[in-house]
Short mmCIF file of C-alpha atoms in Angstrom, two decimals:
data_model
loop_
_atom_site.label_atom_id
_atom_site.label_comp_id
_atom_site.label_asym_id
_atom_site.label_seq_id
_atom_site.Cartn_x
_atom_site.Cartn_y
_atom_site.Cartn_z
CA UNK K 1 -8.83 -35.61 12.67
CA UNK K 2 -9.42 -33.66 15.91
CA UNK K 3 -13.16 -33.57 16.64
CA UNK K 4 -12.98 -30.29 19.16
CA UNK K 5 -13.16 -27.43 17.39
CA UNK K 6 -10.64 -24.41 17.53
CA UNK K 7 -13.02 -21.30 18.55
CA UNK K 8 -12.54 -18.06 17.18
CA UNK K 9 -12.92 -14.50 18.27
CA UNK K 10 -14.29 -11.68 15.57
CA UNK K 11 -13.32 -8.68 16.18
CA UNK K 12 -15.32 -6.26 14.06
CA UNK K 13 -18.36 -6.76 11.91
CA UNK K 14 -18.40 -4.30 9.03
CA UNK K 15 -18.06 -5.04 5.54
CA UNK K 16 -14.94 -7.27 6.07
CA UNK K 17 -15.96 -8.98 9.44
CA UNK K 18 -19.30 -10.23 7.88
CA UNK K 19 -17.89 -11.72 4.91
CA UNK K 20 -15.14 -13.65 7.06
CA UNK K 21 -18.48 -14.72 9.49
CA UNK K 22 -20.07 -15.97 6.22
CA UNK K 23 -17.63 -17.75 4.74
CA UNK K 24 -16.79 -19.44 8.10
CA UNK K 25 -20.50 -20.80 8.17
CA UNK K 26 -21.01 -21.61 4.22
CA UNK K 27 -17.52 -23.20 3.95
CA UNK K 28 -17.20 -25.25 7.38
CA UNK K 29 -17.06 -28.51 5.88
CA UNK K 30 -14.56 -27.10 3.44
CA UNK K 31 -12.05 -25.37 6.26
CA UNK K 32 -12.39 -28.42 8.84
CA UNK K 33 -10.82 -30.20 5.76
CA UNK K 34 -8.38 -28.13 4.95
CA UNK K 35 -6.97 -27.54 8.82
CA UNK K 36 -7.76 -30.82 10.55
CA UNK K 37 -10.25 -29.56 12.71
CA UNK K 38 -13.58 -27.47 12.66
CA UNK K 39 -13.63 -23.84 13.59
CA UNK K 40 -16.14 -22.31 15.14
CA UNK K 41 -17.37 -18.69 15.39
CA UNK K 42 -17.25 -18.17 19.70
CA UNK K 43 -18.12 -14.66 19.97
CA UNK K 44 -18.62 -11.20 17.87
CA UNK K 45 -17.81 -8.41 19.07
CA UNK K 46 -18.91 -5.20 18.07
CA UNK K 47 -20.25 -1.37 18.75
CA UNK K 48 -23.61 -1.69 17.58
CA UNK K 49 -25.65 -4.50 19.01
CA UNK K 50 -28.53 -3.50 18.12
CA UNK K 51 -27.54 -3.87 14.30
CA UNK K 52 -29.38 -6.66 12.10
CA UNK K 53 -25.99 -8.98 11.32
CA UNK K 54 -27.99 -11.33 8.51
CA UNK K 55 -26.85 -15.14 9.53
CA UNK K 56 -25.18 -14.33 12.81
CA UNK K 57 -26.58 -15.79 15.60
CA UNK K 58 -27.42 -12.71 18.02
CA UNK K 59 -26.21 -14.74 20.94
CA UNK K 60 -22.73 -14.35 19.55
CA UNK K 61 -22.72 -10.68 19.76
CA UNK K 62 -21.20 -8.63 22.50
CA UNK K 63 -19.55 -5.07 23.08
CA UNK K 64 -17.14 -6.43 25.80
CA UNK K 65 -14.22 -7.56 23.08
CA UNK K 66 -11.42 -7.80 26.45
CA UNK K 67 -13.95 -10.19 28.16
CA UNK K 68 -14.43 -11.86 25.12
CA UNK K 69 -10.92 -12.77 24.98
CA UNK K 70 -10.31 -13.51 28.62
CA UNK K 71 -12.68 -15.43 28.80
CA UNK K 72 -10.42 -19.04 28.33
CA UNK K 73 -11.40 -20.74 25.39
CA UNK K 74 -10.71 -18.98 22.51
CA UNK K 75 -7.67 -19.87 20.40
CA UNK K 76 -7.55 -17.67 17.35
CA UNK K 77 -8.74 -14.17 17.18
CA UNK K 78 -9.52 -12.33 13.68
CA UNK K 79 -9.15 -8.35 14.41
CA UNK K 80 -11.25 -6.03 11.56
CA UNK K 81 -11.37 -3.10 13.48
CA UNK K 82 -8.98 -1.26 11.67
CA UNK K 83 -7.51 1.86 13.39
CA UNK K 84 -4.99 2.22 16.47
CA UNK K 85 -6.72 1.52 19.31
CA UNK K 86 -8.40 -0.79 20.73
CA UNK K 87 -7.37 -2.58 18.28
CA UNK K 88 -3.68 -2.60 19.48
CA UNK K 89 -4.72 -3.71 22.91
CA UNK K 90 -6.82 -6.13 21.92
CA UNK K 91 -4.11 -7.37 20.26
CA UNK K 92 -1.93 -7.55 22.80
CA UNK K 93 -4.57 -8.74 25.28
CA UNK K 94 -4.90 -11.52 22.93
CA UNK K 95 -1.43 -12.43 22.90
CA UNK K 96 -1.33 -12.51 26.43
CA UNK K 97 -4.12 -15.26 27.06
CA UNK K 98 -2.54 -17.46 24.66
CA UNK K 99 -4.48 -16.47 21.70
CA UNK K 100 -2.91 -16.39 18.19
CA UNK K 101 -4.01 -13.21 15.94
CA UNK K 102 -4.91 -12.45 12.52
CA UNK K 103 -5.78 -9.07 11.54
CA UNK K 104 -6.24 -6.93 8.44
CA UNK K 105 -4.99 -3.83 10.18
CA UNK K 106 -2.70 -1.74 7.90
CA UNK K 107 -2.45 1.51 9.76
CA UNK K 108 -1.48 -0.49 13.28
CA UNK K 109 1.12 -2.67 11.84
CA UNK K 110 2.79 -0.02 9.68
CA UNK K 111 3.01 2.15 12.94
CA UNK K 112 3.51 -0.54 16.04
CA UNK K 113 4.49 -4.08 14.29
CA UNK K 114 7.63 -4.01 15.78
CA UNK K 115 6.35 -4.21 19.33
CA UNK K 116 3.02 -6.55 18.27
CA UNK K 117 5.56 -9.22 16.73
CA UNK K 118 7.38 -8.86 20.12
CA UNK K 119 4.21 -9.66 22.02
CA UNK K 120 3.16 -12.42 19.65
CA UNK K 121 6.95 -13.86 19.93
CA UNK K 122 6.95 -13.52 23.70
CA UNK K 123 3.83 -15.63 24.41
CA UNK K 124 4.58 -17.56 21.54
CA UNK K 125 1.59 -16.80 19.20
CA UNK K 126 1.12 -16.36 15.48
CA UNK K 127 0.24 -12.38 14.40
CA UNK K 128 -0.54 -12.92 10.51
CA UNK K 129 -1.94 -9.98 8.49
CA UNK K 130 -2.13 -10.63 4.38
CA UNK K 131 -5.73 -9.27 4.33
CA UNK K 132 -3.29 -5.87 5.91
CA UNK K 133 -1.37 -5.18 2.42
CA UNK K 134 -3.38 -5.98 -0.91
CA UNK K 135 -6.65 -7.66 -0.45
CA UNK K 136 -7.02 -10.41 -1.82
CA UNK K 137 -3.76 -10.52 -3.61
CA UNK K 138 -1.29 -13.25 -1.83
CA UNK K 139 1.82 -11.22 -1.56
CA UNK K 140 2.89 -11.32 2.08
CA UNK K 141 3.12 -14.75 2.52
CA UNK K 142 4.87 -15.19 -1.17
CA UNK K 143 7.16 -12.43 0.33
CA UNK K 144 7.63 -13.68 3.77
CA UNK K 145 7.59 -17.95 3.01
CA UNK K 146 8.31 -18.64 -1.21
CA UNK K 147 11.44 -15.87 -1.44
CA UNK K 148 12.78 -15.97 1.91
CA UNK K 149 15.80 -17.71 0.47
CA UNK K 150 15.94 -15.09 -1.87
CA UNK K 151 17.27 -11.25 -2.32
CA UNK K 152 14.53 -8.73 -2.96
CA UNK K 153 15.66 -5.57 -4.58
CA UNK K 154 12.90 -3.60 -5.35
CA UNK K 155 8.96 -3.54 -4.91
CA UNK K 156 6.59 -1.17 -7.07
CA UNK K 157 2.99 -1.41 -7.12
CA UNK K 158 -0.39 -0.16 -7.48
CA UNK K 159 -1.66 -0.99 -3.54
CA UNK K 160 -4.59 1.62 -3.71
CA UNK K 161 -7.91 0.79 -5.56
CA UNK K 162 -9.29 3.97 -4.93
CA UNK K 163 -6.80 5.13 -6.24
CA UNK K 164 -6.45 3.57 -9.33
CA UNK K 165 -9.93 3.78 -10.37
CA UNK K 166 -9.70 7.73 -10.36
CA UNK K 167 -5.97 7.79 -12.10
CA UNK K 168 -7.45 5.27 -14.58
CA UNK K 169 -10.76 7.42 -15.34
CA UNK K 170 -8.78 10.51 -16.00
CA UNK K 171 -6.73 8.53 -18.66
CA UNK K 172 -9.27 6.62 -20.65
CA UNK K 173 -12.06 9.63 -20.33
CA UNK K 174 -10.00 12.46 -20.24
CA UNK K 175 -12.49 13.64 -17.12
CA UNK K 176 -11.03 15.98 -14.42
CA UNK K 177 -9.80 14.59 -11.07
CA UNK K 178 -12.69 15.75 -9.14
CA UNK K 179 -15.44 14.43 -11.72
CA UNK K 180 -13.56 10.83 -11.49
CA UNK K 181 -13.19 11.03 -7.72
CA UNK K 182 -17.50 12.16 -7.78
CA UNK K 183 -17.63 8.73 -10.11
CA UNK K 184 -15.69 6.89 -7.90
CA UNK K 185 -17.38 7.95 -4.60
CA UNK K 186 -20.69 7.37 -6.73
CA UNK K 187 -19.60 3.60 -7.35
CA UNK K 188 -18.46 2.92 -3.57
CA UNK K 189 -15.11 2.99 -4.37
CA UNK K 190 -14.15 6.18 -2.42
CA UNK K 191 -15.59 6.95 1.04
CA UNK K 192 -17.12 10.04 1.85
CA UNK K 193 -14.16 11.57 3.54
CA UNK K 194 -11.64 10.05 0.65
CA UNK K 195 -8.33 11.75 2.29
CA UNK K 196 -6.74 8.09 3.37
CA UNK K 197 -6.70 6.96 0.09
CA UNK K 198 -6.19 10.25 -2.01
CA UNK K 199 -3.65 11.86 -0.17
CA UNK K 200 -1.71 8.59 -0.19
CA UNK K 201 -1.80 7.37 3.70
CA UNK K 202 -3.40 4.13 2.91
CA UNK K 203 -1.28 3.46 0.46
CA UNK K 204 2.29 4.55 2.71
CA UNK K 205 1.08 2.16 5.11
CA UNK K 206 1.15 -0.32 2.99
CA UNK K 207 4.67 0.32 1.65
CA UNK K 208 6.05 0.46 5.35
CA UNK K 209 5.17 -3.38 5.78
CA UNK K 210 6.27 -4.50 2.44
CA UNK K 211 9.44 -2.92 2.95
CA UNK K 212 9.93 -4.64 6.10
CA UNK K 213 9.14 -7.74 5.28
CA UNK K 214 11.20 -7.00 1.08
CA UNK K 215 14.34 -6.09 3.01
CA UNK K 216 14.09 -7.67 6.33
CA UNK K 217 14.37 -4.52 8.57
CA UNK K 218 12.36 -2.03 10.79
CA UNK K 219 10.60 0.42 8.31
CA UNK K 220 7.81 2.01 10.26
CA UNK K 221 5.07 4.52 8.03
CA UNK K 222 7.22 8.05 8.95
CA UNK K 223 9.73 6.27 7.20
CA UNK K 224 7.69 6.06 3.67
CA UNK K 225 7.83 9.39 1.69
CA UNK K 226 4.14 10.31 0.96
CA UNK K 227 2.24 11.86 -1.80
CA UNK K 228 -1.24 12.82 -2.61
CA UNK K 229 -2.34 12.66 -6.29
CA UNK K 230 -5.29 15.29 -5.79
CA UNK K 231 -2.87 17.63 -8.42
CA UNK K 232 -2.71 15.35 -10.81
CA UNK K 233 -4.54 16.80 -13.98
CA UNK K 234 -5.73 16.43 -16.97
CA UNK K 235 -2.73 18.14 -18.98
CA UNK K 236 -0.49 15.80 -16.65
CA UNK K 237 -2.25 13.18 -18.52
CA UNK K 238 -1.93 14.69 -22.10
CA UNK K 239 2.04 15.17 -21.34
CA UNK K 240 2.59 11.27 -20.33
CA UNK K 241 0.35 10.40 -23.57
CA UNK K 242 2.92 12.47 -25.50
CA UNK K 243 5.53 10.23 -24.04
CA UNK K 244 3.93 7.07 -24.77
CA UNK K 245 3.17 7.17 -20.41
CA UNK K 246 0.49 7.02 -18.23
CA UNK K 247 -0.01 8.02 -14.30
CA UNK K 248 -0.63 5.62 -11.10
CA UNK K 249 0.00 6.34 -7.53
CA UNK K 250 2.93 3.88 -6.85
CA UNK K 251 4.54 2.82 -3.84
CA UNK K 252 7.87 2.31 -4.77
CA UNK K 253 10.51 0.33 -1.98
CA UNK K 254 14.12 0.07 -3.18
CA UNK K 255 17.47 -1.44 -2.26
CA UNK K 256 20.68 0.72 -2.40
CA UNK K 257 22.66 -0.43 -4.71
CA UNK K 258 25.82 -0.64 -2.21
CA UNK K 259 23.09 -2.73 0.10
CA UNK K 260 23.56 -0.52 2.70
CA UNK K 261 20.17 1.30 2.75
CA UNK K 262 16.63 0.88 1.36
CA UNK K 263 14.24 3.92 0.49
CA UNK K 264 10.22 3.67 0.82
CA UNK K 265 8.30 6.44 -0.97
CA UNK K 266 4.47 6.95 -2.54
CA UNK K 267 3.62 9.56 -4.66
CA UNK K 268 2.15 9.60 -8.29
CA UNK K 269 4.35 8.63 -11.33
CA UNK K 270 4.23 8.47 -14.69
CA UNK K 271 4.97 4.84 -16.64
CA UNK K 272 5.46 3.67 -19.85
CA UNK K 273 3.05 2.02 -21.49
CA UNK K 274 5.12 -1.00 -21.67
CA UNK K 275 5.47 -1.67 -18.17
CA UNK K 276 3.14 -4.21 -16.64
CA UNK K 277 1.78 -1.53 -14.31
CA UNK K 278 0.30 0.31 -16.60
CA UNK K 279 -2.34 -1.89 -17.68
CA UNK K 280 -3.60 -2.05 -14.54
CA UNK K 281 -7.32 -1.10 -14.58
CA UNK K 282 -10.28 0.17 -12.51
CA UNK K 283 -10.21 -0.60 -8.73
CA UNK K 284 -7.64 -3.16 -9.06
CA UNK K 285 -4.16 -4.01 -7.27
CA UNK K 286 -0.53 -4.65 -8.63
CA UNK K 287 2.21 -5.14 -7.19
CA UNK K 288 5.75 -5.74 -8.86
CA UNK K 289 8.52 -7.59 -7.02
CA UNK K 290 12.19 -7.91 -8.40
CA UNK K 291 14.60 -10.67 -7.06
CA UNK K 292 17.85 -11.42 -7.50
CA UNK K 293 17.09 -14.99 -8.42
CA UNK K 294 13.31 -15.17 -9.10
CA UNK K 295 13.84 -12.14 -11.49
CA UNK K 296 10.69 -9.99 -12.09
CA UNK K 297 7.73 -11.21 -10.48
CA UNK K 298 4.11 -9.98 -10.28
CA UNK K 299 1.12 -9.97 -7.71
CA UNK K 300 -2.46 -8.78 -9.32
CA UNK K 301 -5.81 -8.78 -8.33
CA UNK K 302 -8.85 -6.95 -6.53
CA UNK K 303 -7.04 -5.14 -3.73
CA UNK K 304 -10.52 -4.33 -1.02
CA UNK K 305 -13.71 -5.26 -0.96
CA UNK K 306 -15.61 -7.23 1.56
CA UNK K 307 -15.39 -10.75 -0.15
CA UNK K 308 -11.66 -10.57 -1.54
CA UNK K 309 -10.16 -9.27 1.97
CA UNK K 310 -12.13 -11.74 3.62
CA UNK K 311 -10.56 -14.34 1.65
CA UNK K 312 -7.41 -13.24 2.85
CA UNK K 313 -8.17 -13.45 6.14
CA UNK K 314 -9.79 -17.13 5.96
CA UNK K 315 -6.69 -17.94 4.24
CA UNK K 316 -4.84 -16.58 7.53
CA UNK K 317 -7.03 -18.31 9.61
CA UNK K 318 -6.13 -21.51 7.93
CA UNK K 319 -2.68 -21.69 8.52
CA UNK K 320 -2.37 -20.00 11.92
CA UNK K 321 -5.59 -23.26 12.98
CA UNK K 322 -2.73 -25.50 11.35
CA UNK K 323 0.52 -23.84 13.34
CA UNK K 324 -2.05 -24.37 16.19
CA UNK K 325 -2.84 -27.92 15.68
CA UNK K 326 1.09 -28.49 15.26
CA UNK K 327 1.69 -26.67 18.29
CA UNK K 328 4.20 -24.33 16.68
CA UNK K 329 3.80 -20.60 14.88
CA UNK K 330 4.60 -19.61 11.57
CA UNK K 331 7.16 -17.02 10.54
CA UNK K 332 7.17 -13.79 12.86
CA UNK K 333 9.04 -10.66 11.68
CA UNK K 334 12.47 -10.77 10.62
CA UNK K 335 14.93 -7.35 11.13
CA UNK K 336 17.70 -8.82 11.36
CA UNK K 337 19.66 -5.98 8.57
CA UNK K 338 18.63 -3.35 10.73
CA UNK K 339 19.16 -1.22 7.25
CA UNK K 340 18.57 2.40 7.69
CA UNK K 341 16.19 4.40 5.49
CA UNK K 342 17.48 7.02 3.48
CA UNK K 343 15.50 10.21 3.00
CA UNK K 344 13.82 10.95 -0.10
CA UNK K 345 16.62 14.17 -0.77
CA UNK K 346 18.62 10.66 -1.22
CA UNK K 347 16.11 8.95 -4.10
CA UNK K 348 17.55 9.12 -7.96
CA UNK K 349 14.81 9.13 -10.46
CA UNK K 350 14.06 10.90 -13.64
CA UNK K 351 11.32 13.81 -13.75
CA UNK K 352 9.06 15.55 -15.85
CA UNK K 353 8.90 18.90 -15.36
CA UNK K 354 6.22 21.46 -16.81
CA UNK K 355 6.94 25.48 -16.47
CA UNK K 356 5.09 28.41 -17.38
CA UNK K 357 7.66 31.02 -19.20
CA UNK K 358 7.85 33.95 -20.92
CA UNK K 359 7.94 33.81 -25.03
CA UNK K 360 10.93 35.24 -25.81
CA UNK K 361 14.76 34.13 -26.83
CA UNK K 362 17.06 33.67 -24.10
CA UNK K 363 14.46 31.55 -21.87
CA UNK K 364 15.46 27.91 -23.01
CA UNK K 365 19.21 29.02 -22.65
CA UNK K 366 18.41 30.40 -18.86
CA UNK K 367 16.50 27.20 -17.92
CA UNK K 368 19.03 24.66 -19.42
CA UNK K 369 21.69 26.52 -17.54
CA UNK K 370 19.71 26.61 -14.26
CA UNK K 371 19.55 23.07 -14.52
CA UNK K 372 23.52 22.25 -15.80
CA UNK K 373 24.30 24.61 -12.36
CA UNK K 374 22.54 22.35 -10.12
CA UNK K 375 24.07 18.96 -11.81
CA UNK K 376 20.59 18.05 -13.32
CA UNK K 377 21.15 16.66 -16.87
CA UNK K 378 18.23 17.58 -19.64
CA UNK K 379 16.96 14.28 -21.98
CA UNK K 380 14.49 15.75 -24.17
CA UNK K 381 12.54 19.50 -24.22
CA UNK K 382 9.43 20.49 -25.36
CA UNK K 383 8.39 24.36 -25.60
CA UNK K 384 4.65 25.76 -27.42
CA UNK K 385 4.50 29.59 -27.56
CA UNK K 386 1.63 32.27 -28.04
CA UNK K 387 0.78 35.90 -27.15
CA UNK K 388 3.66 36.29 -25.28
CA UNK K 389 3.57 33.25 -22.58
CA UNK K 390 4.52 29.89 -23.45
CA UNK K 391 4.78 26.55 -21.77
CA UNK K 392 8.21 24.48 -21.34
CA UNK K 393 8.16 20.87 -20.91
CA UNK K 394 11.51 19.57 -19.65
CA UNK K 395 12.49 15.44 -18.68
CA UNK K 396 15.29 14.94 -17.10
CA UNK K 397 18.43 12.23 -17.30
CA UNK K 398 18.27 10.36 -13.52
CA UNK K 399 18.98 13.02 -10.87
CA UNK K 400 18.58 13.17 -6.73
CA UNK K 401 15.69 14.51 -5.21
CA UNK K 402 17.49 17.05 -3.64
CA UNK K 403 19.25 18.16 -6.38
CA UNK K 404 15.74 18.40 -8.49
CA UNK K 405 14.45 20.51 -5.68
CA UNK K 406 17.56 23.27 -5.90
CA UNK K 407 16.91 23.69 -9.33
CA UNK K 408 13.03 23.95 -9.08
CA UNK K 409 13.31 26.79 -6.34
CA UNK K 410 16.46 28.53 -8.62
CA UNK K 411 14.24 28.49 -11.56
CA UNK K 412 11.62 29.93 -9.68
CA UNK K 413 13.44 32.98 -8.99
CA UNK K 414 14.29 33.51 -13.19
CA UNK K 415 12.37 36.65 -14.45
CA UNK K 416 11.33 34.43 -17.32
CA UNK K 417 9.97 31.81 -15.46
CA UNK K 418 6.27 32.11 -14.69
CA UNK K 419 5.65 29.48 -12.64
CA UNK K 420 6.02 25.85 -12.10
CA UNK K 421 3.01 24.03 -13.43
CA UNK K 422 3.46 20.52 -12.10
CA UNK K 423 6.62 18.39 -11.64
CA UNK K 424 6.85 14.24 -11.75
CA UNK K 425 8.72 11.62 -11.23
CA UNK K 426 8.86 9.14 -14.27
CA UNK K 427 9.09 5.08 -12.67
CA UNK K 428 9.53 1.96 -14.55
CA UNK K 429 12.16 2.64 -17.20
#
């Protein structure tokens, strides 16, 4: 066993940073095991100095994170910085003095991990990011490593805890989605500004680098389709109960079915209660894979938090000390289909459909021909009527995006039609 430890570079010290700091120092014994070789915590760095870090030395601490890494003896650097930059020089710096990377930094790789695997692959250097996807979940290295010899189809999952915590509150408690997102704030879950998560950005980051690494091309995040699920409400929820459904914010990557494509979207979606999705609770992750020859496959567990993504990150840390010691790098990215992404006027899915309409005859006759003009086939309608108004509840056979939208904005203009109360795609059937 090699006596000389590897030294390691933090970058960051929030929530995440000081979990991976703590872990290092309770589990040393453990981890110089488990590579060959002790690690050891070189330098912090951070914007606050002045900030009580409870069982970090103080004389690891510095706001200078480019002379940290230039400074010649560091051989693995952890980035928890989150955000574009610095964290994307940093990066790079890193690369460039010989330093291998692992980072937990969603929003950078979904945008630039084209050009970071470059750098890592030009100066020969490991860029790992699990912590980046689902927490603690392993899924990119099962994706990347265990089915590389296989054919992913199609990912779906639950990749937003924030998320799922309000979607799940507004099910089981009937509450309103700003009373569960006040509950969830409450609880930590949400931050005070909750728009990442809410409106779906979080969660389209994370679908750009699955679908990368599912279908082994370029699929950067204004590629993914995105969604918020702040109009979600509770009569959504009383319509997918009538269907034997419930609601989650999915991202949902696909395969063409000629292979010639792939298609990356998140939005909310109703699912049947018999899909494995749907019993996923509180502030948790899921994600479902399907492979041609592994079948269905699928990934659960807490999805952020302090501990759980620092767990992914140790568990980066270990192999990239390993490809270190072997003086050789892991898997970098792999693009070699160079599939394009088709727009989301492209995607085929079923919908649910609720409309406001006048109570009279003729209106179900002028709807189900709006939707026979635009090639839209009708599976099941449900219509309540008093005083004059009344409420229409259509789901639809499978249909294009684009061809939904035509008939929304034709129905619109119907005399009979009030308005359009909330339209849904239905997933997992």
């Amino acid at each position: 066993m090699r006596t000389r430890p590897l030294k390691v570079a933090l970058l960051g010290c929030g929530v995440v940073g000081s979990e991976v700091a703590r872990i290092m120092t309770t589990h040393a014994d453990d981890l110089t095991q488990r590579i060959g070789a002790p690690v050891e915590l070189a330098g912090v760095a951070v914007r606050r100095p002045s900030k009580v870090r409870e069982g970090i030395d103080p004389a690891l601490i510095t706001t200078d994170a480019t002379a940290l890494l230039k400074r010649g003896d560091i051989d693995i650097a952890i980035e928890v910085i989150g955000g574009i930059e610095p964290a994307r020089t940093l990066i790079t710096t890193a690369f460039e003095h010989g330093i291998s990377v692992v980072s937990a930094n969603k929003a950078l790789l979904a945008q630039d991990g084209a050009a970071l695997h470059a750098a890592a692959e030009t100066h020969g250097r490991d860029l790992y990011y699990e912590a980046a996807v689902a927490g603690a979940i392993p899924l990119v290295r099962p994706m990347r490593e265990s089915l590389a010899g296989d054919k992913i189809n199609r990912v779906m999952g639950i990749v937003n805890g924030t998320t799922n915590f309000i979607l799940d509150k507004m099910d089981s408690t009937g509450a309103g989605y700003q009373e569960a997102l006040d509950e969830a704030t409450a609880l930590g879950y949400a931050e005070a500004d909750p728009t990442a998560d809410v409106e779906g950005y979080d969660a389209a980051a994370k679908a750009a680098i699955l679908a990368g690494i599912a279908f082994h091309t370029r699929v950067r995040l204004d590629d993914v389709y995105r969604e918020g699920m702040t109009e979600v409400s509770a009569a959504d929820f009383a319509s997918a109960k009538r269907m034997g459904c419930t609601i989650k914010l999915l991202a949902i990557l696909e395969r063409a079915a000629d292979g010639e494509s792939v298609t990356a979207r998140v939005h909310p979606a109703m699912i049947p209660l018999s899909h494995p999705l749907a019993s996923v609770r509180e502030a948790y992750n899921a994600v479902f894979v399907e492979a041609e020859a592994a079948g269905r496959l699928m990934f659960y567990g807490p999805g952020a938090g302090g501990a759980p993504t620092a767990s992914a990150v140790l568990g980066d840390l270990v192999a990239v000390a390993r490809n270190k010691l072997a003086e050789a790098t892991g898997p970098g990215e792999s693009a070699y289909t160079q599939l394009p992404v088709s727009p989301m006027g492209e995607v085929v899915t079923r919908y649910h459909i609720s409309l406001d309409v006048a109570d009279k005859p003729g209106v179900l006759a002028q709807v189900a021909t709006t939707f026979a003009e635009h090639g839209v086939s009708i599976d099941t309608v449900r219509q309540q009527g008093k005083d004059g108004e009344a409420s229409l509840v259509v789901v639809t056979h499978r249909a294009a995006d684009a061809a939904l939208s035509g008939t929304v904005e034709a129905l619109r203009k119907l005399d009979t039609v009030r308005g359009v109360a909330s339209i849904m795609r239905v997933e997992g059937e």
